[in-house]
Every structure is written in structure tokens, then in C-alpha cells.
mmCIF file with all atom_site columns, C-alpha atoms in Angstrom:
data_model
loop_
_atom_site.group_PDB
_atom_site.id
_atom_site.type_symbol
_atom_site.label_atom_id
_atom_site.label_alt_id
_atom_site.label_comp_id
_atom_site.label_asym_id
_atom_site.label_entity_id
_atom_site.label_seq_id
_atom_site.pdbx_PDB_ins_code
_atom_site.Cartn_x
_atom_site.Cartn_y
_atom_site.Cartn_z
_atom_site.occupancy
_atom_site.B_iso_or_equiv
_atom_site.pdbx_formal_charge
_atom_site.auth_seq_id
_atom_site.auth_comp_id
_atom_site.auth_asym_id
_atom_site.auth_atom_id
_atom_site.pdbx_PDB_model_num
ATOM 1   C CA . MET A 1 1   ? 111.869 138.088 143.936 1.00 41.00 ? 958  MET A CA 1
ATOM 2   C CA . THR A 1 2   ? 110.175 141.540 142.140 1.00 43.00 ? 959  THR A CA 1
ATOM 3   C CA . GLY A 1 3   ? 107.709 140.793 139.824 1.00 47.00 ? 960  GLY A CA 1
ATOM 4   C CA . GLN A 1 4   ? 107.663 142.045 135.941 1.00 54.00 ? 961  GLN A CA 1
ATOM 5   C CA . ARG A 1 5   ? 107.453 145.729 134.902 1.00 58.00 ? 962  ARG A CA 1
ATOM 6   C CA . THR A 1 6   ? 103.991 145.848 133.551 1.00 60.00 ? 963  THR A CA 1
ATOM 7   C CA . TYR A 1 7   ? 102.590 148.421 130.780 1.00 55.00 ? 964  TYR A CA 1
ATOM 8   C CA . GLY A 1 8   ? 98.643  148.920 130.408 1.00 57.00 ? 965  GLY A CA 1
ATOM 9   C CA . GLY A 1 9   ? 98.568  145.875 132.222 1.00 62.00 ? 966  GLY A CA 1
ATOM 10  C CA . ILE A 1 10  ? 101.063 143.637 129.731 1.00 76.00 ? 967  ILE A CA 1
ATOM 11  C CA . SER A 1 11  ? 104.084 142.977 130.969 1.00 82.00 ? 968  SER A CA 1
ATOM 12  C CA . ALA A 1 12  ? 107.443 143.129 129.097 1.00 83.00 ? 969  ALA A CA 1
ATOM 13  C CA . ASP A 1 13  ? 107.748 139.676 128.101 1.00 83.00 ? 970  ASP A CA 1
ATOM 14  C CA . GLU A 1 14  ? 104.478 139.524 126.887 1.00 88.00 ? 971  GLU A CA 1
ATOM 15  C CA . ARG A 1 15  ? 104.922 142.793 124.982 1.00 89.00 ? 972  ARG A CA 1
ATOM 16  C CA . ARG A 1 16  ? 108.045 141.014 123.113 1.00 91.00 ? 973  ARG A CA 1
ATOM 17  C CA . THR A 1 17  ? 105.661 138.201 122.006 1.00 91.00 ? 974  THR A CA 1
ATOM 18  C CA . GLN A 1 18  ? 103.793 140.173 120.419 1.00 94.00 ? 975  GLN A CA 1
ATOM 19  C CA . ARG A 1 19  ? 106.468 142.759 118.784 1.00 95.00 ? 976  ARG A CA 1
ATOM 20  C CA . ARG A 1 20  ? 107.872 139.026 117.814 1.00 95.00 ? 977  ARG A CA 1
ATOM 21  C CA . ALA A 1 21  ? 104.455 138.003 116.282 1.00 95.00 ? 978  ALA A CA 1
ATOM 22  C CA . ALA A 1 22  ? 104.348 141.328 114.280 1.00 97.00 ? 979  ALA A CA 1
ATOM 23  C CA . LEU A 1 23  ? 107.067 141.015 112.764 1.00 96.00 ? 980  LEU A CA 1
ATOM 24  C CA . LEU A 1 24  ? 105.940 137.295 111.705 1.00 96.00 ? 981  LEU A CA 1
ATOM 25  C CA . ASP A 1 25  ? 102.371 138.491 110.397 1.00 96.00 ? 982  ASP A CA 1
ATOM 26  C CA . ALA A 1 26  ? 104.531 141.183 108.087 1.00 96.00 ? 983  ALA A CA 1
ATOM 27  C CA . ALA A 1 27  ? 106.619 138.026 106.716 1.00 95.00 ? 984  ALA A CA 1
ATOM 28  C CA . LEU A 1 28  ? 104.173 136.665 106.059 1.00 95.00 ? 985  LEU A CA 1
ATOM 29  C CA . ASP A 1 29  ? 102.450 138.887 104.354 1.00 95.00 ? 986  ASP A CA 1
ATOM 30  C CA . ILE A 1 30  ? 106.003 140.457 102.375 1.00 95.00 ? 987  ILE A CA 1
ATOM 31  C CA . LEU A 1 31  ? 106.839 136.587 101.400 1.00 91.00 ? 988  LEU A CA 1
ATOM 32  C CA . GLY A 1 32  ? 103.431 135.257 100.183 1.00 89.00 ? 989  GLY A CA 1
ATOM 33  C CA . THR A 1 33  ? 102.732 138.534 98.333  1.00 90.00 ? 990  THR A CA 1
ATOM 34  C CA . GLN A 1 34  ? 106.455 139.910 97.316  1.00 91.00 ? 991  GLN A CA 1
ATOM 35  C CA . GLY A 1 35  ? 108.612 137.332 97.125  1.00 87.00 ? 992  GLY A CA 1
ATOM 36  C CA . ILE A 1 36  ? 112.069 136.743 99.349  1.00 88.00 ? 993  ILE A CA 1
ATOM 37  C CA . ASP A 1 37  ? 113.635 139.345 97.830  1.00 89.00 ? 994  ASP A CA 1
ATOM 38  C CA . LYS A 1 38  ? 111.295 141.685 99.948  1.00 92.00 ? 995  LYS A CA 1
ATOM 39  C CA . LEU A 1 39  ? 112.080 140.350 102.385 1.00 93.00 ? 996  LEU A CA 1
ATOM 40  C CA . THR A 1 40  ? 114.298 143.262 104.354 1.00 95.00 ? 997  THR A CA 1
ATOM 41  C CA . VAL A 1 41  ? 114.687 144.728 107.941 1.00 96.00 ? 998  VAL A CA 1
ATOM 42  C CA . SER A 1 42  ? 113.578 148.281 107.341 1.00 96.00 ? 999  SER A CA 1
ATOM 43  C CA . ALA A 1 43  ? 110.072 146.189 105.285 1.00 96.00 ? 1000 ALA A CA 1
ATOM 44  C CA . LEU A 1 44  ? 109.857 144.239 108.129 1.00 96.00 ? 1001 LEU A CA 1
ATOM 45  C CA . CYS A 1 45  ? 110.001 146.916 110.913 1.00 96.00 ? 1002 CYS A CA 1
ATOM 46  C CA . SER A 1 46  ? 107.768 148.944 108.957 1.00 96.00 ? 1003 SER A CA 1
ATOM 47  C CA . GLY A 1 47  ? 104.900 146.518 107.818 1.00 96.00 ? 1004 GLY A CA 1
ATOM 48  C CA . ALA A 1 48  ? 104.469 145.487 111.932 1.00 96.00 ? 1005 ALA A CA 1
ATOM 49  C CA . GLY A 1 49  ? 104.772 149.125 113.189 1.00 96.00 ? 1006 GLY A CA 1
ATOM 50  C CA . LEU A 1 50  ? 108.216 148.655 115.031 1.00 95.00 ? 1007 LEU A CA 1
ATOM 51  C CA . ASN A 1 51  ? 111.317 150.590 115.384 1.00 94.00 ? 1008 ASN A CA 1
ATOM 52  C CA . GLU A 1 52  ? 114.280 148.190 113.226 1.00 94.00 ? 1009 GLU A CA 1
ATOM 53  C CA . ARG A 1 53  ? 115.716 147.888 117.337 1.00 93.00 ? 1010 ARG A CA 1
ATOM 54  C CA . TYR A 1 54  ? 113.549 145.667 118.362 1.00 94.00 ? 1011 TYR A CA 1
ATOM 55  C CA . TYR A 1 55  ? 113.511 143.342 115.365 1.00 94.00 ? 1012 TYR A CA 1
ATOM 56  C CA . TYR A 1 56  ? 117.138 142.553 116.383 1.00 94.00 ? 1013 TYR A CA 1
ATOM 57  C CA . GLU A 1 57  ? 115.295 141.956 119.869 1.00 92.00 ? 1014 GLU A CA 1
ATOM 58  C CA . ASN A 1 58  ? 114.303 138.795 118.354 1.00 94.00 ? 1015 ASN A CA 1
ATOM 59  C CA . PHE A 1 59  ? 116.299 137.850 115.308 1.00 95.00 ? 1016 PHE A CA 1
ATOM 60  C CA . ASP A 1 60  ? 119.304 138.133 113.847 1.00 92.00 ? 1017 ASP A CA 1
ATOM 61  C CA . SER A 1 61  ? 119.260 136.965 110.469 1.00 91.00 ? 1018 SER A CA 1
ATOM 62  C CA . ARG A 1 62  ? 116.829 136.679 107.274 1.00 90.00 ? 1019 ARG A CA 1
ATOM 63  C CA . ASP A 1 63  ? 117.607 132.819 107.837 1.00 89.00 ? 1020 ASP A CA 1
ATOM 64  C CA . ALA A 1 64  ? 116.000 133.136 111.478 1.00 92.00 ? 1021 ALA A CA 1
ATOM 65  C CA . VAL A 1 65  ? 113.023 134.802 110.295 1.00 93.00 ? 1022 VAL A CA 1
ATOM 66  C CA . LEU A 1 66  ? 112.938 132.495 108.150 1.00 91.00 ? 1023 LEU A CA 1
ATOM 67  C CA . SER A 1 67  ? 113.152 129.682 110.396 1.00 90.00 ? 1024 SER A CA 1
ATOM 68  C CA . ALA A 1 68  ? 110.647 130.714 112.512 1.00 93.00 ? 1025 ALA A CA 1
ATOM 69  C CA . LEU A 1 69  ? 107.854 131.435 110.171 1.00 92.00 ? 1026 LEU A CA 1
ATOM 70  C CA . PHE A 1 70  ? 107.948 128.038 108.855 1.00 90.00 ? 1027 PHE A CA 1
ATOM 71  C CA . ASP A 1 71  ? 108.298 126.360 112.156 1.00 92.00 ? 1028 ASP A CA 1
ATOM 72  C CA . GLY A 1 72  ? 105.089 128.052 112.952 1.00 93.00 ? 1029 GLY A CA 1
ATOM 73  C CA . ILE A 1 73  ? 103.167 127.101 109.662 1.00 92.00 ? 1030 ILE A CA 1
ATOM 74  C CA . ALA A 1 74  ? 104.304 123.867 110.386 1.00 92.00 ? 1031 ALA A CA 1
ATOM 75  C CA . GLU A 1 75  ? 103.342 123.466 113.903 1.00 94.00 ? 1032 GLU A CA 1
ATOM 76  C CA . GLU A 1 76  ? 100.078 124.816 112.706 1.00 94.00 ? 1033 GLU A CA 1
ATOM 77  C CA . LEU A 1 77  ? 99.838  121.736 110.305 1.00 93.00 ? 1034 LEU A CA 1
ATOM 78  C CA . ALA A 1 78  ? 100.878 119.589 112.721 1.00 94.00 ? 1035 ALA A CA 1
ATOM 79  C CA . ALA A 1 79  ? 97.522  121.207 114.829 1.00 96.00 ? 1036 ALA A CA 1
ATOM 80  C CA . ALA A 1 80  ? 95.010  120.925 112.059 1.00 95.00 ? 1037 ALA A CA 1
ATOM 81  C CA . LEU A 1 81  ? 96.121  117.147 111.151 1.00 93.00 ? 1038 LEU A CA 1
ATOM 82  C CA . LEU A 1 82  ? 95.578  116.149 114.747 1.00 93.00 ? 1039 LEU A CA 1
ATOM 83  C CA . ALA A 1 83  ? 92.279  117.961 115.477 1.00 95.00 ? 1040 ALA A CA 1
ATOM 84  C CA . GLY A 1 84  ? 90.924  116.359 112.168 1.00 94.00 ? 1041 GLY A CA 1
ATOM 85  C CA . VAL A 1 85  ? 91.880  112.841 113.234 1.00 93.00 ? 1042 VAL A CA 1
ATOM 86  C CA . THR A 1 86  ? 90.612  113.180 117.237 1.00 93.00 ? 1043 THR A CA 1
ATOM 87  C CA . THR A 1 87  ? 86.876  114.775 116.190 1.00 94.00 ? 1044 THR A CA 1
ATOM 88  C CA . ALA A 1 88  ? 86.431  112.447 113.117 1.00 94.00 ? 1045 ALA A CA 1
ATOM 89  C CA . PRO A 1 89  ? 84.745  109.144 113.268 1.00 94.00 ? 1046 PRO A CA 1
ATOM 90  C CA . ASP A 1 90  ? 86.208  106.050 113.909 1.00 91.00 ? 1047 ASP A CA 1
ATOM 91  C CA . ASP A 1 91  ? 86.839  105.188 110.259 1.00 92.00 ? 1048 ASP A CA 1
ATOM 92  C CA . PRO A 1 92  ? 90.335  104.748 108.589 1.00 91.00 ? 1049 PRO A CA 1
ATOM 93  C CA . ARG A 1 93  ? 88.791  107.064 105.232 1.00 94.00 ? 1050 ARG A CA 1
ATOM 94  C CA . ALA A 1 94  ? 87.185  109.304 107.553 1.00 95.00 ? 1051 ALA A CA 1
ATOM 95  C CA . LYS A 1 95  ? 90.139  110.190 110.100 1.00 94.00 ? 1052 LYS A CA 1
ATOM 96  C CA . ALA A 1 96  ? 91.856  110.610 106.795 1.00 94.00 ? 1053 ALA A CA 1
ATOM 97  C CA . HIS A 1 97  ? 89.911  112.229 104.748 1.00 96.00 ? 1054 HIS A CA 1
ATOM 98  C CA . ALA A 1 98  ? 89.421  114.919 107.625 1.00 96.00 ? 1055 ALA A CA 1
ATOM 99  C CA . ALA A 1 99  ? 93.214  115.506 108.434 1.00 95.00 ? 1056 ALA A CA 1
ATOM 100 C CA . ILE A 1 100 ? 94.276  115.513 104.649 1.00 95.00 ? 1057 ILE A CA 1
ATOM 101 C CA . THR A 1 101 ? 91.631  118.030 104.515 1.00 96.00 ? 1058 THR A CA 1
ATOM 102 C CA . ALA A 1 102 ? 92.976  119.990 107.585 1.00 95.00 ? 1059 ALA A CA 1
ATOM 103 C CA . GLY A 1 103 ? 96.546  120.263 106.459 1.00 93.00 ? 1060 GLY A CA 1
ATOM 104 C CA . ILE A 1 104 ? 95.457  121.051 103.142 1.00 94.00 ? 1061 ILE A CA 1
ATOM 105 C CA . GLY A 1 105 ? 92.884  124.042 104.342 1.00 94.00 ? 1062 GLY A CA 1
ATOM 106 C CA . VAL A 1 106 ? 96.029  125.563 106.818 1.00 94.00 ? 1063 VAL A CA 1
ATOM 107 C CA . LEU A 1 107 ? 97.638  125.659 103.367 1.00 90.00 ? 1064 LEU A CA 1
ATOM 108 C CA . THR A 1 108 ? 94.668  127.055 100.731 1.00 90.00 ? 1065 THR A CA 1
ATOM 109 C CA . ASP A 1 109 ? 92.419  128.846 102.799 1.00 92.00 ? 1066 ASP A CA 1
ATOM 110 C CA . ASP A 1 110 ? 95.216  131.342 103.231 1.00 92.00 ? 1067 ASP A CA 1
ATOM 111 C CA . PRO A 1 111 ? 97.863  131.145 100.323 1.00 90.00 ? 1068 PRO A CA 1
ATOM 112 C CA . ARG A 1 112 ? 100.735 132.707 101.733 1.00 91.00 ? 1069 ARG A CA 1
ATOM 113 C CA . LYS A 1 113 ? 101.311 129.961 104.057 1.00 91.00 ? 1070 LYS A CA 1
ATOM 114 C CA . ALA A 1 114 ? 101.464 128.318 100.805 1.00 88.00 ? 1071 ALA A CA 1
ATOM 115 C CA . ARG A 1 115 ? 103.839 130.603 99.119  1.00 86.00 ? 1072 ARG A CA 1
ATOM 116 C CA . VAL A 1 116 ? 106.353 130.315 102.368 1.00 85.00 ? 1073 VAL A CA 1
ATOM 117 C CA . ALA A 1 117 ? 106.141 127.035 102.667 1.00 82.00 ? 1074 ALA A CA 1
ATOM 118 C CA . LEU A 1 118 ? 107.849 125.969 99.213  1.00 78.00 ? 1075 LEU A CA 1
ATOM 119 C CA . LEU A 1 119 ? 110.221 129.498 99.086  1.00 75.00 ? 1076 LEU A CA 1
ATOM 120 C CA . VAL A 1 120 ? 111.540 128.252 102.642 1.00 75.00 ? 1077 VAL A CA 1
ATOM 121 C CA . SER A 1 121 ? 111.574 124.835 101.675 1.00 75.00 ? 1078 SER A CA 1
ATOM 122 C CA . SER A 1 122 ? 115.076 125.584 98.807  1.00 75.00 ? 1079 SER A CA 1
ATOM 123 C CA . ALA A 1 123 ? 116.088 129.135 100.519 1.00 75.00 ? 1080 ALA A CA 1
ATOM 124 C CA . THR A 1 124 ? 119.349 127.987 101.541 1.00 78.00 ? 1081 THR A CA 1
ATOM 125 C CA . PRO A 1 125 ? 121.465 124.437 102.730 1.00 82.00 ? 1082 PRO A CA 1
ATOM 126 C CA . GLU A 1 126 ? 119.622 125.288 106.224 1.00 81.00 ? 1083 GLU A CA 1
ATOM 127 C CA . LEU A 1 127 ? 116.402 125.615 105.337 1.00 82.00 ? 1084 LEU A CA 1
ATOM 128 C CA . ARG A 1 128 ? 116.571 122.975 103.302 1.00 86.00 ? 1085 ARG A CA 1
ATOM 129 C CA . THR A 1 129 ? 117.836 120.389 106.317 1.00 88.00 ? 1086 THR A CA 1
ATOM 130 C CA . ARG A 1 130 ? 115.153 121.838 108.690 1.00 86.00 ? 1087 ARG A CA 1
ATOM 131 C CA . THR A 1 131 ? 112.413 121.129 105.523 1.00 87.00 ? 1088 THR A CA 1
ATOM 132 C CA . THR A 1 132 ? 113.524 117.542 105.462 1.00 90.00 ? 1089 THR A CA 1
ATOM 133 C CA . HIS A 1 133 ? 113.911 117.130 109.467 1.00 91.00 ? 1090 HIS A CA 1
ATOM 134 C CA . THR A 1 134 ? 110.037 118.628 109.261 1.00 91.00 ? 1091 THR A CA 1
ATOM 135 C CA . ILE A 1 135 ? 109.058 116.064 106.734 1.00 91.00 ? 1092 ILE A CA 1
ATOM 136 C CA . LYS A 1 136 ? 110.897 113.400 108.873 1.00 93.00 ? 1093 LYS A CA 1
ATOM 137 C CA . ALA A 1 137 ? 108.629 114.761 111.726 1.00 94.00 ? 1094 ALA A CA 1
ATOM 138 C CA . PHE A 1 138 ? 105.113 114.621 109.870 1.00 93.00 ? 1095 PHE A CA 1
ATOM 139 C CA . ALA A 1 139 ? 105.657 110.927 108.997 1.00 93.00 ? 1096 ALA A CA 1
ATOM 140 C CA . ASN A 1 140 ? 106.710 110.123 112.999 1.00 93.00 ? 1097 ASN A CA 1
ATOM 141 C CA . LEU A 1 141 ? 103.251 111.468 113.680 1.00 92.00 ? 1098 LEU A CA 1
ATOM 142 C CA . VAL A 1 142 ? 101.614 109.832 110.392 1.00 92.00 ? 1099 VAL A CA 1
ATOM 143 C CA . ALA A 1 143 ? 103.197 106.299 112.084 1.00 91.00 ? 1100 ALA A CA 1
ATOM 144 C CA . ALA A 1 144 ? 102.110 106.490 114.994 1.00 90.00 ? 1101 ALA A CA 1
ATOM 145 C CA . GLU A 1 145 ? 98.922  107.864 114.138 1.00 89.00 ? 1102 GLU A CA 1
ATOM 146 C CA . GLY A 1 146 ? 98.392  104.407 112.837 1.00 87.00 ? 1103 GLY A CA 1
ATOM 147 C CA . ILE A 1 147 ? 99.665  102.437 114.641 1.00 86.00 ? 1104 ILE A CA 1
ATOM 148 C CA . ASP A 1 148 ? 97.255  103.160 117.291 1.00 87.00 ? 1105 ASP A CA 1
ATOM 149 C CA . PHE A 1 149 ? 94.518  103.531 114.965 1.00 85.00 ? 1106 PHE A CA 1
ATOM 150 C CA . TYR A 1 150 ? 95.076  99.800  113.785 1.00 83.00 ? 1107 TYR A CA 1
ATOM 151 C CA . GLY A 1 151 ? 96.355  98.682  117.130 1.00 81.00 ? 1108 GLY A CA 1
ATOM 152 C CA . LEU A 1 152 ? 99.896  97.598  116.244 1.00 75.00 ? 1109 LEU A CA 1
ATOM 153 C CA . THR A 1 153 ? 101.750 98.051  119.290 1.00 67.00 ? 1110 THR A CA 1
ATOM 154 C CA . GLU A 1 154 ? 103.109 94.527  120.397 1.00 59.00 ? 1111 GLU A CA 1
ATOM 155 C CA . GLY A 1 155 ? 106.836 94.764  120.477 1.00 59.00 ? 1112 GLY A CA 1
ATOM 156 C CA . ASP A 1 156 ? 109.270 97.038  117.993 1.00 65.00 ? 1113 ASP A CA 1
ATOM 157 C CA . PRO A 1 157 ? 107.136 98.761  115.500 1.00 72.00 ? 1114 PRO A CA 1
ATOM 158 C CA . ASN A 1 158 ? 107.659 97.327  112.041 1.00 81.00 ? 1115 ASN A CA 1
ATOM 159 C CA . PRO A 1 159 ? 110.039 99.242  109.947 1.00 85.00 ? 1116 PRO A CA 1
ATOM 160 C CA . VAL A 1 160 ? 108.230 99.140  106.999 1.00 88.00 ? 1117 VAL A CA 1
ATOM 161 C CA . ILE A 1 161 ? 105.567 101.593 109.155 1.00 89.00 ? 1118 ILE A CA 1
ATOM 162 C CA . GLY A 1 162 ? 108.407 104.015 108.735 1.00 90.00 ? 1119 GLY A CA 1
ATOM 163 C CA . PHE A 1 163 ? 109.028 103.373 105.366 1.00 92.00 ? 1120 PHE A CA 1
ATOM 164 C CA . ARG A 1 164 ? 105.561 103.649 104.488 1.00 91.00 ? 1121 ARG A CA 1
ATOM 165 C CA . ALA A 1 165 ? 104.980 106.676 106.480 1.00 93.00 ? 1122 ALA A CA 1
ATOM 166 C CA . THR A 1 166 ? 107.789 108.389 105.118 1.00 94.00 ? 1123 THR A CA 1
ATOM 167 C CA . TYR A 1 167 ? 106.912 107.841 101.919 1.00 93.00 ? 1124 TYR A CA 1
ATOM 168 C CA . LEU A 1 168 ? 103.446 109.075 101.899 1.00 93.00 ? 1125 LEU A CA 1
ATOM 169 C CA . VAL A 1 169 ? 104.206 112.153 103.419 1.00 93.00 ? 1126 VAL A CA 1
ATOM 170 C CA . GLY A 1 170 ? 107.478 112.882 101.306 1.00 92.00 ? 1127 GLY A CA 1
ATOM 171 C CA . GLY A 1 171 ? 105.301 111.576 98.425  1.00 92.00 ? 1128 GLY A CA 1
ATOM 172 C CA . LEU A 1 172 ? 102.705 114.461 99.364  1.00 92.00 ? 1129 LEU A CA 1
ATOM 173 C CA . VAL A 1 173 ? 104.653 117.722 99.956  1.00 90.00 ? 1130 VAL A CA 1
ATOM 174 C CA . GLN A 1 174 ? 105.539 117.035 95.913  1.00 91.00 ? 1131 GLN A CA 1
ATOM 175 C CA . THR A 1 175 ? 102.577 116.217 94.480  1.00 93.00 ? 1132 THR A CA 1
ATOM 176 C CA . LEU A 1 176 ? 101.221 119.864 96.930  1.00 91.00 ? 1133 LEU A CA 1
ATOM 177 C CA . THR A 1 177 ? 104.564 121.347 95.321  1.00 89.00 ? 1134 THR A CA 1
ATOM 178 C CA . ALA A 1 178 ? 103.124 120.489 92.291  1.00 92.00 ? 1135 ALA A CA 1
ATOM 179 C CA . TRP A 1 179 ? 98.988  121.316 92.508  1.00 92.00 ? 1136 TRP A CA 1
ATOM 180 C CA . LEU A 1 180 ? 99.791  124.974 94.205  1.00 88.00 ? 1137 LEU A CA 1
ATOM 181 C CA . GLN A 1 181 ? 102.528 125.561 91.274  1.00 87.00 ? 1138 GLN A CA 1
ATOM 182 C CA . GLY A 1 182 ? 99.162  125.091 88.722  1.00 90.00 ? 1139 GLY A CA 1
ATOM 183 C CA . ASP A 1 183 ? 100.909 121.031 87.790  1.00 94.00 ? 1140 ASP A CA 1
ATOM 184 C CA . LEU A 1 184 ? 98.229  119.164 88.072  1.00 94.00 ? 1141 LEU A CA 1
ATOM 185 C CA . PRO A 1 185 ? 94.702  119.856 87.021  1.00 95.00 ? 1142 PRO A CA 1
ATOM 186 C CA . MET A 1 186 ? 92.599  119.054 90.018  1.00 96.00 ? 1143 MET A CA 1
ATOM 187 C CA . THR A 1 187 ? 90.611  120.751 92.436  1.00 96.00 ? 1144 THR A CA 1
ATOM 188 C CA . ARG A 1 188 ? 90.864  121.019 96.204  1.00 95.00 ? 1145 ARG A CA 1
ATOM 189 C CA . ASP A 1 189 ? 88.036  118.820 97.012  1.00 96.00 ? 1146 ASP A CA 1
ATOM 190 C CA . GLU A 1 190 ? 89.323  116.063 94.034  1.00 97.00 ? 1147 GLU A CA 1
ATOM 191 C CA . LEU A 1 191 ? 92.972  116.159 95.709  1.00 96.00 ? 1148 LEU A CA 1
ATOM 192 C CA . ILE A 1 192 ? 92.053  115.783 98.754  1.00 96.00 ? 1149 ILE A CA 1
ATOM 193 C CA . ASP A 1 193 ? 89.720  112.830 98.109  1.00 97.00 ? 1150 ASP A CA 1
ATOM 194 C CA . ALA A 1 194 ? 93.085  111.113 95.658  1.00 96.00 ? 1151 ALA A CA 1
ATOM 195 C CA . THR A 1 195 ? 94.927  111.730 98.379  1.00 96.00 ? 1152 THR A CA 1
ATOM 196 C CA . THR A 1 196 ? 92.718  110.331 100.863 1.00 96.00 ? 1153 THR A CA 1
ATOM 197 C CA . ASP A 1 197 ? 92.870  106.780 98.232  1.00 96.00 ? 1154 ASP A CA 1
ATOM 198 C CA . VAL A 1 198 ? 96.185  106.380 98.962  1.00 95.00 ? 1155 VAL A CA 1
ATOM 199 C CA . PHE A 1 199 ? 97.027  106.821 102.432 1.00 93.00 ? 1156 PHE A CA 1
ATOM 200 C CA . VAL A 1 200 ? 93.878  104.566 103.218 1.00 94.00 ? 1157 VAL A CA 1
ATOM 201 C CA . LEU A 1 201 ? 95.098  101.810 100.527 1.00 93.00 ? 1158 LEU A CA 1
ATOM 202 C CA . LEU A 1 202 ? 98.623  101.909 102.447 1.00 90.00 ? 1159 LEU A CA 1
ATOM 203 C CA . GLY A 1 203 ? 97.367  101.816 105.487 1.00 89.00 ? 1160 GLY A CA 1
ATOM 204 C CA . GLU A 1 204 ? 94.876  99.227  105.084 1.00 89.00 ? 1161 GLU A CA 1
ATOM 205 C CA . ASP A 1 205 ? 97.652  96.855  103.437 1.00 87.00 ? 1162 ASP A CA 1
ATOM 206 C CA . LEU A 1 206 ? 100.735 97.369  106.064 1.00 84.00 ? 1163 LEU A CA 1
ATOM 207 C CA . ALA A 1 207 ? 98.059  96.388  108.446 1.00 84.00 ? 1164 ALA A CA 1
ATOM 208 C CA . ARG A 1 208 ? 96.625  93.247  107.312 1.00 85.00 ? 1165 ARG A CA 1
ATOM 209 C CA . GLU A 1 209 ? 100.784 92.225  106.032 1.00 81.00 ? 1166 GLU A CA 1
ATOM 210 C CA . ILE A 1 210 ? 101.788 92.593  109.676 1.00 80.00 ? 1167 ILE A CA 1
ATOM 211 C CA . ARG A 1 211 ? 98.654  91.244  111.246 1.00 72.00 ? 1168 ARG A CA 1
ATOM 212 C CA . ARG A 1 212 ? 99.758  87.933  109.029 1.00 69.00 ? 1169 ARG A CA 1
#
């Protein structure tokens, strides 16, 4: 089997991956600083320093760009949450606080990501559906972490676990949206502490209820 041709030690697949990343970086900057109306093929390629043919090599529509960018932010959020839970002390409040701090940090350390998440979540019906599926995935993640932490592994998971996880994640999304839009007069630390209180309260209460 013939190996891939390389230029300067970089394979064709690696170059394509780099071009895709450059386009997504440009999309993040355009959406995060100028808005969705400015997200055009020419603006993307200009921002990435690429010929337009490389845009069509990677994407077939603006929605495809938005979806890829949204998915990348969601993956970064998931990784940050898991890292926070994994490295925190074995205490419910410490773990919840670390995960929430890490997740909110992803969206506020680079405000462009928060703007993109808000834009994409309401841009088109397809993207709204994608947002719904992403919220469900994060709820499943929260439920799995709670089951593991509290040792709730006997038999099928109690359906109330999924309900509370969905309630927590959906509520957090709405709360974050309101806070990012300036509708909640709280500092970031206050937001993190208040959110931690809610997660711990509902988690501890549910664990006690299931163990009865």
C-alpha cells in the first residue's frame, strides 16, 4: 500500500485537518465578535488565510460550519467537566464545584464561545434540534457521574435520576443564558456557588431517597 504523500513532513490528511481547524478558528472569531450575518465563505477563507476551494473541501453549508463549531465547544465542555470531577476531592460539593467551575470557565474565559453557543442554539430548526440532543447528552453524563459517585448501581437506574439530571442541565443552560445576557446580577463566582448549591441539594436528596 502506497503511503500518503507528505510535504515538509506533513501528510495530506494532516494538512486537511489543519485547514479545517483554521476555518473553524475563523468562524469562532467572526461569530464571537461580529455576528452570524458576517459568517460568509469569503470572510471565513479570508480569516483562515485559505482559498475558497478549501472551504468546500470541508463544509457544504453554513449550518455545517455552525454544527462543527458547536460540537467542538460541546466536546471541550465535556472534557473540562470530566477533568474537574476526576481531579476534585471525593466530596459531593467539591466535585460539583470543580465541574461547574470548569464548564463555566470554558464559556467565560473565551467569551466568543458563549456567544457562539447562544447563536447556534437558536439559528435554525436543525441546530435547535442539535442543541436539544447535546443537552440530553450532558444530562446523561451528569446522571452517570451521579450514579457512580453515590454507588447507585443495583438494577436498572431509577428514572428519577434521568429526570433530575435533565432538570439540572436544562435549568443551568437557561440560567447561563440569562446570566450571559446580563439578566442575572451575579458575579461569576456567585453564579458558580449558587449552581453548586442546587446540584448538591438535588443530588444528595435523590441519593437518600433511592437508598431508603
